[in-house]
Amino acid sequence: MQSVQAAAGYGPPGAAPGSGLTGRGDRRGVDAIPRPPARFTLTGHRSPITRVAFHPHYNVFVSASEDATIKVWDYESGEFEHTLKGHTDSVQDVAFDPSGKLLASCSADMQVKLWDFTLYQCVKTLAGHDHNVSSVAFLPSGDFLVSASRDKTIKMWEVTSGYCVKTFSGHAEWIRAVRPSPEGNLLASCSNDQTIRIWSVETRECQMVLRGHEHVVECIAWVTHPNSVQAITNPNAPTASSQNVDSVNATVIQNGPSATGDTVPLPASTSTVFLASGSRDRSIRLWDVNTGMCLFELIGHDNWVRQLVFHPQGRLLLSASDDKTVRVWDLKNRRCQKTLEAHSHFVTTLDVNRIAPVVITGSVDQTVRIWDCR
C-alpha cells in the first residue's frame, strides 16, 4: 500500500498545492466531480455490494457484500488485493479508524468485527446485538466504536477491551445508520421509523427527534466543512418558484420548520449543527440540528436514496440511489449539477476520496466502479 498525496486544489484545507496526482486529464479543480466512463469496473463479489470505503491514508479501499466477505482493492491500478473472511452473513457496513490500522465491520450475523488492516486478520468479535447489525462507525478519537442494529439499539464499544460501555434506546424500528459528529460529542441515527435522532454521547439521552421524511430514512451525513455551512445557509439561495431546473428535472422545495418532537438544547460546545439525510421517499433533506428545522429539500432521484457523501471541498453533496444513478448537488444553488448513470442496477453505496480525485460506487449488480473526477 502506498500513501496518497493531495492533488492541487482537491485535498483537505491546508494540503500542499501541486503535490499530487496527475496524468489522467485535468482532474484537479476544486469541485472536480465524477465523470464517465468509469476507469475500472471490478468484479469478484458473488452478491450485491453493500458498502465501499476508502482507506484514510493509502491508495486502497474496501468493499463489503451480501456474500459475507470484504474485499481490498487498489484504486490506482484496479487490482484485487485480499479478501477478509469471518462473517457468516451479509456484511452491512465497514469503517476505518482514524489511523487506518483498524477496520470495523458489521453483519446480519449480529456481530461486529475488528480487523488489523496491516495483517488482514480479525482481532476482536463484538457480540451483544440481538438482530442484524446495519451500521458501524468509529468516534473521532478512535477509542470507541458505535454500532446500530435492527434490534432498535445503538451500542458503544471500547476498542481496546471490546466491551460494550453504553446502549442507546429510543427508536421504534430498525436503525439503518449511526454517525458520530466530528467533535465526537453527538451521535445521529436514522431509522425505519422515519425519524432521525440526535444523541448525547456523554449522557445517552436523545437530544432531538427530526421528523419530516415520509418513508424509511436510509442514510445521514454530518456537515463538517466551512464551505458546506456557507452554501447551506446561503441567503440568496433560490426558492422552488425561482429554481432554474437542469435538464434532468431535478427540483428543490423550500421548507419551513419541521415537526421536531421533544427537544432539549444541544451542548453549548457543539459547533457542527447541520446534517443531511436521505430516504426511501426519494428526497434529501438538510437540517439545522440546533433548531430542528429542515432548511431545504433536494428532489430529483426516482427511487430510494441509499448514501450521502459531501465533496472534500464542501460545496457539493453526492448521493447514491436505487434509480441506478449518482447525483451531484450544488448546495449553494440547491440544484442537481450532474447525474451520473453509474450502474445497471441499484447503486447502494459510494465514497469520495478525501485526497485524490476519485469516487467509488457499489451496486446490486455485484460490481464496484472507480470514477475519475475532473
mmCIF file of C-alpha atoms in Angstrom:
data_model
loop_
_atom_site.group_PDB
_atom_site.id
_atom_site.type_symbol
_atom_site.label_atom_id
_atom_site.label_comp_id
_atom_site.label_asym_id
_atom_site.label_seq_id
_atom_site.Cartn_x
_atom_site.Cartn_y
_atom_site.Cartn_z
ATOM 1 C CA MET A 1 0.000 0.000 0.000
ATOM 2 C CA GLN A 2 1.266 3.434 -0.910
ATOM 3 C CA SER A 3 0.312 6.712 0.731
ATOM 4 C CA VAL A 4 -1.517 9.299 -1.341
ATOM 5 C CA GLN A 5 -0.597 12.967 -1.666
ATOM 6 C CA ALA A 6 -3.115 15.718 -2.260
ATOM 7 C CA ALA A 7 -3.801 16.796 -5.812
ATOM 8 C CA ALA A 8 -3.664 20.562 -6.251
ATOM 9 C CA GLY A 9 -6.880 22.236 -5.189
ATOM 10 C CA TYR A 10 -8.586 18.964 -4.275
ATOM 11 C CA GLY A 11 -7.353 17.771 -0.905
ATOM 12 C CA PRO A 12 -8.428 18.979 2.510
ATOM 13 C CA PRO A 13 -7.738 22.550 3.625
ATOM 14 C CA GLY A 14 -4.021 23.060 4.105
ATOM 15 C CA ALA A 15 -2.942 20.449 1.558
ATOM 16 C CA ALA A 16 0.237 21.432 -0.225
ATOM 17 C CA PRO A 17 -0.626 22.878 -3.643
ATOM 18 C CA GLY A 18 0.754 20.994 -6.585
ATOM 19 C CA SER A 19 1.726 17.970 -4.505
ATOM 20 C CA GLY A 20 -0.308 15.311 -6.114
ATOM 21 C CA LEU A 21 -1.679 13.056 -8.731
ATOM 22 C CA THR A 22 -1.580 13.990 -12.369
ATOM 23 C CA GLY A 23 -1.701 12.169 -15.658
ATOM 24 C CA ARG A 24 -5.381 11.334 -16.288
ATOM 25 C CA GLY A 25 -6.558 14.668 -17.610
ATOM 26 C CA ASP A 26 -7.408 17.852 -15.789
ATOM 27 C CA ARG A 27 -8.890 16.391 -12.589
ATOM 28 C CA ARG A 28 -7.609 18.895 -10.102
ATOM 29 C CA GLY A 29 -10.302 21.542 -9.972
ATOM 30 C CA VAL A 30 -11.616 22.408 -6.537
ATOM 31 C CA ASP A 31 -15.052 20.983 -7.341
ATOM 32 C CA ALA A 32 -13.950 18.143 -9.625
ATOM 33 C CA ILE A 33 -16.797 15.638 -9.954
ATOM 34 C CA PRO A 34 -17.034 12.039 -11.210
ATOM 35 C CA ARG A 35 -17.500 11.737 -14.953
ATOM 36 C CA PRO A 36 -17.932 8.788 -17.312
ATOM 37 C CA PRO A 37 -16.617 6.471 -18.370
ATOM 38 C CA ALA A 38 -15.669 4.523 -15.265
ATOM 39 C CA ARG A 39 -11.923 3.889 -15.143
ATOM 40 C CA PHE A 40 -12.414 0.383 -13.749
ATOM 41 C CA THR A 41 -15.311 -1.996 -13.216
ATOM 42 C CA LEU A 42 -14.291 -4.502 -10.555
ATOM 43 C CA THR A 43 -15.829 -7.956 -10.304
ATOM 44 C CA GLY A 44 -15.303 -10.674 -7.730
ATOM 45 C CA HIS A 45 -18.149 -10.411 -5.261
ATOM 46 C CA ARG A 46 -20.884 -13.001 -5.709
ATOM 47 C CA SER A 47 -23.732 -10.921 -4.256
ATOM 48 C CA PRO A 48 -24.786 -7.251 -4.113
ATOM 49 C CA ILE A 49 -22.301 -4.687 -2.806
ATOM 50 C CA THR A 50 -23.451 -3.125 0.457
ATOM 51 C CA ARG A 51 -20.672 -0.645 1.268
ATOM 52 C CA VAL A 52 -17.443 0.817 -0.091
ATOM 53 C CA ALA A 53 -14.927 2.844 1.916
ATOM 54 C CA PHE A 54 -11.572 4.429 1.113
ATOM 55 C CA HIS A 55 -8.604 3.902 3.408
ATOM 56 C CA PRO A 56 -7.849 7.265 5.075
ATOM 57 C CA HIS A 57 -4.184 7.303 4.054
ATOM 58 C CA TYR A 58 -3.343 4.669 1.433
ATOM 59 C CA ASN A 59 -4.334 4.037 -2.158
ATOM 60 C CA VAL A 60 -6.704 1.184 -1.321
ATOM 61 C CA PHE A 61 -10.368 0.797 -0.488
ATOM 62 C CA VAL A 62 -12.624 -1.956 0.786
ATOM 63 C CA SER A 63 -15.939 -3.275 -0.472
ATOM 64 C CA ALA A 64 -18.453 -5.212 1.620
ATOM 65 C CA SER A 65 -21.038 -7.549 0.192
ATOM 66 C CA GLU A 66 -24.021 -9.719 0.908
ATOM 67 C CA ASP A 67 -21.674 -12.633 0.089
ATOM 68 C CA ALA A 68 -20.326 -12.248 3.691
ATOM 69 C CA THR A 69 -16.886 -11.050 2.569
ATOM 70 C CA ILE A 70 -14.881 -7.828 2.489
ATOM 71 C CA LYS A 71 -12.501 -7.273 -0.408
ATOM 72 C CA VAL A 72 -9.494 -4.961 -0.555
ATOM 73 C CA TRP A 73 -8.650 -3.198 -3.831
ATOM 74 C CA ASP A 74 -6.003 -0.814 -5.136
ATOM 75 C CA TYR A 75 -7.921 2.094 -6.652
ATOM 76 C CA GLU A 76 -4.990 3.338 -8.755
ATOM 77 C CA SER A 77 -4.445 0.043 -10.575
ATOM 78 C CA GLY A 78 -7.847 -1.562 -10.051
ATOM 79 C CA GLU A 79 -6.096 -4.669 -8.755
ATOM 80 C CA PHE A 80 -7.614 -7.005 -6.186
ATOM 81 C CA GLU A 81 -5.509 -7.254 -3.012
ATOM 82 C CA HIS A 82 -7.185 -9.518 -0.444
ATOM 83 C CA THR A 83 -10.436 -10.994 0.872
ATOM 84 C CA LEU A 84 -11.369 -10.746 4.548
ATOM 85 C CA LYS A 85 -13.484 -13.704 5.658
ATOM 86 C CA GLY A 86 -15.080 -14.256 9.038
ATOM 87 C CA HIS A 87 -18.683 -13.103 8.934
ATOM 88 C CA THR A 88 -21.316 -15.744 8.268
ATOM 89 C CA ASP A 89 -23.955 -13.487 6.722
ATOM 90 C CA SER A 90 -24.188 -10.270 4.711
ATOM 91 C CA VAL A 91 -21.625 -7.624 5.677
ATOM 92 C CA GLN A 92 -23.686 -4.468 6.082
ATOM 93 C CA ASP A 93 -21.154 -1.727 6.780
ATOM 94 C CA VAL A 94 -17.422 -1.081 7.181
ATOM 95 C CA ALA A 95 -15.424 1.790 8.672
ATOM 96 C CA PHE A 96 -11.751 2.610 9.211
ATOM 97 C CA ASP A 97 -10.447 4.128 12.423
ATOM 98 C CA PRO A 98 -8.654 7.491 12.015
ATOM 99 C CA SER A 99 -5.232 5.829 11.856
ATOM 100 C CA GLY A 100 -6.290 3.340 9.206
ATOM 101 C CA LYS A 101 -4.812 0.490 11.234
ATOM 102 C CA LEU A 102 -8.182 -0.926 12.239
ATOM 103 C CA LEU A 103 -11.193 -1.772 10.110
ATOM 104 C CA ALA A 104 -14.587 -2.371 11.700
ATOM 105 C CA SER A 105 -17.307 -4.391 10.016
ATOM 106 C CA CYS A 106 -20.840 -5.366 10.968
ATOM 107 C CA SER A 107 -23.121 -8.029 9.642
ATOM 108 C CA ALA A 108 -26.523 -9.640 9.526
ATOM 109 C CA ASP A 109 -24.858 -12.367 11.627
ATOM 110 C CA MET A 110 -25.409 -9.958 14.580
ATOM 111 C CA GLN A 111 -21.686 -9.404 15.112
ATOM 112 C CA VAL A 112 -19.233 -6.530 14.854
ATOM 113 C CA LYS A 113 -15.659 -7.439 13.948
ATOM 114 C CA LEU A 114 -12.415 -5.505 14.316
ATOM 115 C CA TRP A 115 -9.671 -6.262 11.801
ATOM 116 C CA ASP A 116 -5.964 -5.485 11.956
ATOM 117 C CA PHE A 117 -5.763 -3.988 8.490
ATOM 118 C CA THR A 118 -1.984 -4.323 8.260
ATOM 119 C CA LEU A 119 -2.241 -8.087 8.796
ATOM 120 C CA TYR A 120 -5.724 -8.634 7.328
ATOM 121 C CA GLN A 121 -6.672 -10.513 10.498
ATOM 122 C CA CYS A 122 -9.740 -10.332 12.734
ATOM 123 C CA VAL A 123 -8.561 -9.325 16.207
ATOM 124 C CA LYS A 124 -11.909 -8.950 18.020
ATOM 125 C CA THR A 125 -15.501 -10.054 17.606
ATOM 126 C CA LEU A 126 -18.050 -7.916 19.452
ATOM 127 C CA ALA A 127 -21.282 -9.715 20.299
ATOM 128 C CA GLY A 128 -24.252 -8.095 22.005
ATOM 129 C CA HIS A 129 -26.831 -7.100 19.423
ATOM 130 C CA ASP A 130 -29.921 -9.292 19.080
ATOM 131 C CA HIS A 131 -30.500 -8.772 15.355
ATOM 132 C CA ASN A 132 -28.897 -7.659 12.092
ATOM 133 C CA VAL A 133 -26.187 -5.021 12.702
ATOM 134 C CA SER A 134 -26.624 -2.466 9.943
ATOM 135 C CA SER A 135 -24.124 0.313 10.683
ATOM 136 C CA VAL A 136 -20.758 0.868 12.332
ATOM 137 C CA ALA A 137 -18.542 3.925 12.857
ATOM 138 C CA PHE A 138 -15.546 4.995 14.931
ATOM 139 C CA LEU A 139 -15.666 8.077 17.118
ATOM 140 C CA PRO A 140 -13.078 10.697 16.073
ATOM 141 C CA SER A 141 -10.721 9.709 18.897
ATOM 142 C CA GLY A 142 -10.600 6.138 17.608
ATOM 143 C CA ASP A 143 -11.023 4.839 21.175
ATOM 144 C CA PHE A 144 -14.687 3.936 20.797
ATOM 145 C CA LEU A 145 -16.907 2.391 18.159
ATOM 146 C CA VAL A 146 -20.670 2.672 17.693
ATOM 147 C CA SER A 147 -22.981 0.196 16.005
ATOM 148 C CA ALA A 148 -26.670 0.300 15.081
ATOM 149 C CA SER A 149 -28.995 -2.630 14.672
ATOM 150 C CA ARG A 150 -32.357 -3.961 13.663
ATOM 151 C CA ASP A 151 -32.796 -4.638 17.396
ATOM 152 C CA LYS A 152 -33.598 -0.873 17.659
ATOM 153 C CA THR A 153 -30.496 -0.033 19.706
ATOM 154 C CA ILE A 154 -27.157 1.705 19.270
ATOM 155 C CA LYS A 155 -24.219 0.283 21.189
ATOM 156 C CA MET A 156 -20.912 1.936 22.037
ATOM 157 C CA TRP A 157 -17.865 -0.302 22.332
ATOM 158 C CA GLU A 158 -14.450 0.337 23.845
ATOM 159 C CA VAL A 159 -11.968 -0.594 21.131
ATOM 160 C CA THR A 160 -9.138 -1.850 23.360
ATOM 161 C CA SER A 161 -11.274 -4.138 25.528
ATOM 162 C CA GLY A 162 -14.123 -4.925 23.147
ATOM 163 C CA TYR A 163 -16.629 -4.236 25.931
ATOM 164 C CA CYS A 164 -19.996 -2.594 25.321
ATOM 165 C CA VAL A 165 -19.940 0.504 27.518
ATOM 166 C CA LYS A 166 -23.234 2.178 26.540
ATOM 167 C CA THR A 167 -26.543 1.331 24.896
ATOM 168 C CA PHE A 168 -28.813 3.983 23.347
ATOM 169 C CA SER A 169 -32.528 3.193 23.051
ATOM 170 C CA GLY A 170 -35.414 5.205 21.639
ATOM 171 C CA HIS A 171 -36.064 4.324 18.009
ATOM 172 C CA ALA A 172 -39.267 2.382 17.384
ATOM 173 C CA GLU A 173 -37.916 0.351 14.461
ATOM 174 C CA TRP A 174 -34.762 -0.856 12.712
ATOM 175 C CA ILE A 175 -31.898 1.647 12.924
ATOM 176 C CA ARG A 176 -30.335 1.950 9.490
ATOM 177 C CA ALA A 177 -27.300 4.134 10.231
ATOM 178 C CA VAL A 178 -25.410 5.823 13.049
ATOM 179 C CA ARG A 179 -22.790 8.536 12.577
ATOM 180 C CA PRO A 180 -20.768 10.411 15.238
ATOM 181 C CA SER A 181 -20.409 14.167 14.914
ATOM 182 C CA PRO A 182 -16.910 15.419 14.030
ATOM 183 C CA GLU A 183 -16.411 16.612 17.598
ATOM 184 C CA GLY A 184 -17.472 13.205 18.896
ATOM 185 C CA ASN A 185 -19.968 14.555 21.429
ATOM 186 C CA LEU A 186 -23.113 13.720 19.455
ATOM 187 C CA LEU A 187 -24.477 10.764 17.519
ATOM 188 C CA ALA A 188 -27.008 10.948 14.702
ATOM 189 C CA SER A 189 -29.091 7.912 13.819
ATOM 190 C CA CYS A 190 -31.811 7.195 11.278
ATOM 191 C CA SER A 191 -34.437 4.507 11.209
ATOM 192 C CA ASN A 192 -37.295 2.670 9.580
ATOM 193 C CA ASP A 193 -39.487 4.703 11.955
ATOM 194 C CA GLN A 194 -38.927 7.637 9.537
ATOM 195 C CA THR A 195 -37.086 9.744 12.118
ATOM 196 C CA ILE A 196 -33.574 10.967 12.778
ATOM 197 C CA ARG A 197 -32.403 11.146 16.375
ATOM 198 C CA ILE A 198 -29.587 13.217 17.844
ATOM 199 C CA TRP A 199 -27.969 11.725 20.955
ATOM 200 C CA SER A 200 -25.586 12.977 23.614
ATOM 201 C CA VAL A 201 -22.634 10.587 23.766
ATOM 202 C CA GLU A 202 -21.957 11.509 27.384
ATOM 203 C CA THR A 203 -25.450 11.075 28.804
ATOM 204 C CA ARG A 204 -27.009 8.668 26.247
ATOM 205 C CA GLU A 205 -30.022 10.995 26.139
ATOM 206 C CA CYS A 206 -31.870 11.704 22.915
ATOM 207 C CA GLN A 207 -31.412 15.446 22.394
ATOM 208 C CA MET A 208 -33.712 15.842 19.418
ATOM 209 C CA VAL A 209 -36.014 13.960 17.049
ATOM 210 C CA LEU A 210 -36.150 15.192 13.450
ATOM 211 C CA ARG A 211 -39.350 14.368 11.577
ATOM 212 C CA GLY A 212 -40.344 15.123 8.019
ATOM 213 C CA HIS A 213 -39.392 12.178 5.823
ATOM 214 C CA GLU A 214 -42.324 10.079 4.645
ATOM 215 C CA HIS A 215 -40.538 6.725 4.429
ATOM 216 C CA VAL A 216 -37.548 4.872 5.891
ATOM 217 C CA VAL A 217 -34.540 7.160 6.412
ATOM 218 C CA GLU A 218 -31.642 5.228 4.879
ATOM 219 C CA CYS A 219 -28.616 7.479 5.364
ATOM 220 C CA ILE A 220 -27.233 10.525 7.154
ATOM 221 C CA ALA A 221 -24.104 12.664 6.889
ATOM 222 C CA TRP A 222 -22.820 15.441 9.154
ATOM 223 C CA VAL A 223 -21.837 18.751 7.603
ATOM 224 C CA THR A 224 -18.196 19.392 8.516
ATOM 225 C CA HIS A 225 -16.603 21.765 6.000
ATOM 226 C CA PRO A 226 -16.998 25.567 6.372
ATOM 227 C CA ASN A 227 -17.812 25.753 2.653
ATOM 228 C CA SER A 228 -20.768 23.430 3.234
ATOM 229 C CA VAL A 229 -22.056 25.621 6.039
ATOM 230 C CA GLN A 230 -21.757 28.724 3.848
ATOM 231 C CA ALA A 231 -23.570 27.020 0.979
ATOM 232 C CA ILE A 232 -26.360 25.604 3.116
ATOM 233 C CA THR A 233 -27.025 28.938 4.819
ATOM 234 C CA ASN A 234 -26.765 30.946 1.576
ATOM 235 C CA PRO A 235 -29.283 33.810 1.977
ATOM 236 C CA ASN A 236 -29.537 34.207 -1.798
ATOM 237 C CA ALA A 237 -30.405 30.574 -2.485
ATOM 238 C CA PRO A 238 -33.248 30.130 -4.982
ATOM 239 C CA THR A 239 -36.658 29.015 -3.787
ATOM 240 C CA ALA A 240 -38.773 26.424 -5.531
ATOM 241 C CA SER A 241 -40.587 29.087 -7.546
ATOM 242 C CA SER A 242 -37.385 30.597 -8.945
ATOM 243 C CA GLN A 243 -35.339 27.418 -9.304
ATOM 244 C CA ASN A 244 -33.669 27.025 -12.684
ATOM 245 C CA VAL A 245 -34.035 23.275 -13.072
ATOM 246 C CA ASP A 246 -31.429 21.466 -15.168
ATOM 247 C CA SER A 247 -32.050 19.011 -17.977
ATOM 248 C CA VAL A 248 -32.629 16.074 -15.640
ATOM 249 C CA ASN A 249 -35.618 17.798 -13.998
ATOM 250 C CA ALA A 250 -34.124 17.987 -10.530
ATOM 251 C CA THR A 251 -36.202 20.352 -8.409
ATOM 252 C CA VAL A 252 -35.885 21.900 -4.985
ATOM 253 C CA ILE A 253 -38.556 22.545 -2.374
ATOM 254 C CA GLN A 254 -38.026 25.238 0.253
ATOM 255 C CA ASN A 255 -39.360 24.222 3.659
ATOM 256 C CA GLY A 256 -40.375 25.886 6.863
ATOM 257 C CA PRO A 257 -39.927 24.445 10.351
ATOM 258 C CA SER A 258 -40.457 20.717 10.697
ATOM 259 C CA ALA A 259 -42.276 18.962 13.499
ATOM 260 C CA THR A 260 -39.335 18.022 15.661
ATOM 261 C CA GLY A 261 -40.992 16.320 18.580
ATOM 262 C CA ASP A 262 -39.457 16.622 22.010
ATOM 263 C CA THR A 263 -36.183 18.541 22.006
ATOM 264 C CA VAL A 264 -33.702 19.786 24.547
ATOM 265 C CA PRO A 265 -30.900 22.289 23.920
ATOM 266 C CA LEU A 266 -27.722 20.873 22.438
ATOM 267 C CA PRO A 267 -24.443 21.227 24.343
ATOM 268 C CA ALA A 268 -23.020 24.740 24.121
ATOM 269 C CA SER A 269 -19.739 23.390 22.716
ATOM 270 C CA THR A 270 -21.453 21.970 19.656
ATOM 271 C CA SER A 271 -20.289 23.797 16.525
ATOM 272 C CA THR A 272 -21.356 21.255 13.897
ATOM 273 C CA VAL A 273 -25.043 21.962 13.565
ATOM 274 C CA PHE A 274 -26.075 20.741 10.116
ATOM 275 C CA LEU A 275 -26.985 17.263 8.952
ATOM 276 C CA ALA A 276 -28.051 15.741 5.633
ATOM 277 C CA SER A 277 -30.447 12.801 5.373
ATOM 278 C CA GLY A 278 -31.599 10.572 2.526
ATOM 279 C CA SER A 279 -34.754 8.491 2.442
ATOM 280 C CA ARG A 280 -36.810 5.920 0.618
ATOM 281 C CA ASP A 281 -39.210 8.806 -0.032
ATOM 282 C CA ARG A 282 -36.601 9.770 -2.706
ATOM 283 C CA SER A 283 -35.710 13.055 -1.049
ATOM 284 C CA ILE A 284 -32.621 14.515 0.597
ATOM 285 C CA ARG A 285 -33.087 16.937 3.473
ATOM 286 C CA LEU A 286 -30.692 19.409 5.067
ATOM 287 C CA TRP A 287 -31.308 20.062 8.756
ATOM 288 C CA ASP A 288 -30.298 22.683 11.279
ATOM 289 C CA VAL A 289 -29.657 20.405 14.241
ATOM 290 C CA ASN A 290 -29.732 23.261 16.758
ATOM 291 C CA THR A 291 -33.293 24.225 15.888
ATOM 292 C CA GLY A 292 -34.658 21.020 14.373
ATOM 293 C CA MET A 293 -35.644 22.934 11.245
ATOM 294 C CA CYS A 294 -35.477 21.383 7.789
ATOM 295 C CA LEU A 295 -33.686 24.107 5.823
ATOM 296 C CA PHE A 296 -34.393 22.726 2.374
ATOM 297 C CA GLU A 297 -35.100 19.575 0.423
ATOM 298 C CA LEU A 298 -33.354 18.256 -2.693
ATOM 299 C CA ILE A 299 -35.652 16.418 -5.097
ATOM 300 C CA GLY A 300 -34.597 14.563 -8.231
ATOM 301 C CA HIS A 301 -33.950 10.891 -7.548
ATOM 302 C CA ASP A 302 -36.544 8.470 -8.900
ATOM 303 C CA ASN A 303 -36.006 5.814 -6.243
ATOM 304 C CA TRP A 304 -34.603 5.284 -2.739
ATOM 305 C CA VAL A 305 -31.641 7.416 -1.685
ATOM 306 C CA ARG A 306 -29.046 4.999 -0.282
ATOM 307 C CA GLN A 307 -25.984 7.038 0.702
ATOM 308 C CA LEU A 308 -24.778 10.630 1.028
ATOM 309 C CA VAL A 309 -21.184 11.903 0.974
ATOM 310 C CA PHE A 310 -20.027 15.516 0.992
ATOM 311 C CA HIS A 311 -17.400 16.583 -1.541
ATOM 312 C CA PRO A 312 -13.991 17.249 0.093
ATOM 313 C CA GLN A 313 -14.230 20.972 -0.636
ATOM 314 C CA GLY A 314 -17.698 21.183 0.855
ATOM 315 C CA ARG A 315 -19.740 22.895 -1.859
ATOM 316 C CA LEU A 316 -21.247 19.725 -3.296
ATOM 317 C CA LEU A 317 -23.148 16.719 -1.986
ATOM 318 C CA LEU A 318 -23.066 13.333 -3.733
ATOM 319 C CA SER A 319 -25.913 10.838 -3.434
ATOM 320 C CA ALA A 320 -26.347 7.206 -4.482
ATOM 321 C CA SER A 321 -29.762 5.839 -5.358
ATOM 322 C CA ASP A 322 -31.744 2.815 -6.420
ATOM 323 C CA ASP A 323 -32.531 4.738 -9.622
ATOM 324 C CA LYS A 324 -29.066 3.494 -10.752
ATOM 325 C CA THR A 325 -27.521 6.961 -10.597
ATOM 326 C CA VAL A 326 -25.179 9.095 -8.579
ATOM 327 C CA ARG A 327 -26.230 12.721 -8.377
ATOM 328 C CA VAL A 328 -24.029 15.700 -7.601
ATOM 329 C CA TRP A 329 -25.869 18.516 -5.821
ATOM 330 C CA ASP A 330 -24.826 22.168 -5.768
ATOM 331 C CA LEU A 331 -25.640 23.149 -2.188
ATOM 332 C CA LYS A 332 -25.386 26.898 -2.701
ATOM 333 C CA ASN A 333 -27.890 26.941 -5.549
ATOM 334 C CA ARG A 334 -29.817 23.901 -4.326
ATOM 335 C CA ARG A 335 -29.895 22.130 -7.658
ATOM 336 C CA CYS A 336 -28.666 18.929 -9.243
ATOM 337 C CA GLN A 337 -25.446 19.785 -11.062
ATOM 338 C CA LYS A 338 -24.686 16.374 -12.561
ATOM 339 C CA THR A 339 -26.379 12.995 -12.941
ATOM 340 C CA LEU A 340 -24.080 10.018 -13.447
ATOM 341 C CA GLU A 341 -25.611 6.843 -14.869
ATOM 342 C CA ALA A 342 -23.443 4.683 -12.660
ATOM 343 C CA HIS A 343 -24.604 1.049 -12.768
ATOM 344 C CA SER A 344 -27.027 -1.359 -14.411
ATOM 345 C CA HIS A 345 -28.831 -1.936 -11.097
ATOM 346 C CA PHE A 346 -29.436 -0.111 -7.805
ATOM 347 C CA VAL A 347 -26.471 1.989 -6.612
ATOM 348 C CA THR A 348 -26.234 1.038 -2.953
ATOM 349 C CA THR A 349 -23.100 2.882 -1.858
ATOM 350 C CA LEU A 350 -20.431 5.409 -2.775
ATOM 351 C CA ASP A 351 -17.398 7.070 -1.259
ATOM 352 C CA VAL A 352 -15.336 10.119 -2.189
ATOM 353 C CA ASN A 353 -11.588 10.111 -1.622
ATOM 354 C CA ARG A 354 -10.589 12.982 0.656
ATOM 355 C CA ILE A 355 -7.225 13.488 -1.070
ATOM 356 C CA ALA A 356 -7.158 12.054 -4.594
ATOM 357 C CA PRO A 357 -9.843 12.972 -7.168
ATOM 358 C CA VAL A 358 -11.524 9.567 -7.202
ATOM 359 C CA VAL A 359 -15.034 8.291 -6.437
ATOM 360 C CA ILE A 360 -16.050 4.664 -5.950
ATOM 361 C CA THR A 361 -19.541 3.177 -6.240
ATOM 362 C CA GLY A 362 -21.067 -0.217 -5.495
ATOM 363 C CA SER A 363 -24.236 -1.821 -6.745
ATOM 364 C CA VAL A 364 -26.710 -4.664 -6.579
ATOM 365 C CA ASP A 365 -25.170 -5.647 -9.943
ATOM 366 C CA GLN A 366 -22.285 -7.073 -7.832
ATOM 367 C CA THR A 367 -19.697 -4.689 -9.268
ATOM 368 C CA VAL A 368 -17.624 -1.836 -7.900
ATOM 369 C CA ARG A 369 -16.725 1.052 -10.194
ATOM 370 C CA ILE A 370 -13.907 3.569 -9.923
ATOM 371 C CA TRP A 371 -14.524 7.034 -11.377
ATOM 372 C CA ASP A 372 -12.044 9.810 -12.069
ATOM 373 C CA CYS A 373 -13.096 13.321 -11.096
ATOM 374 C CA ARG A 374 -12.428 16.287 -13.356
#
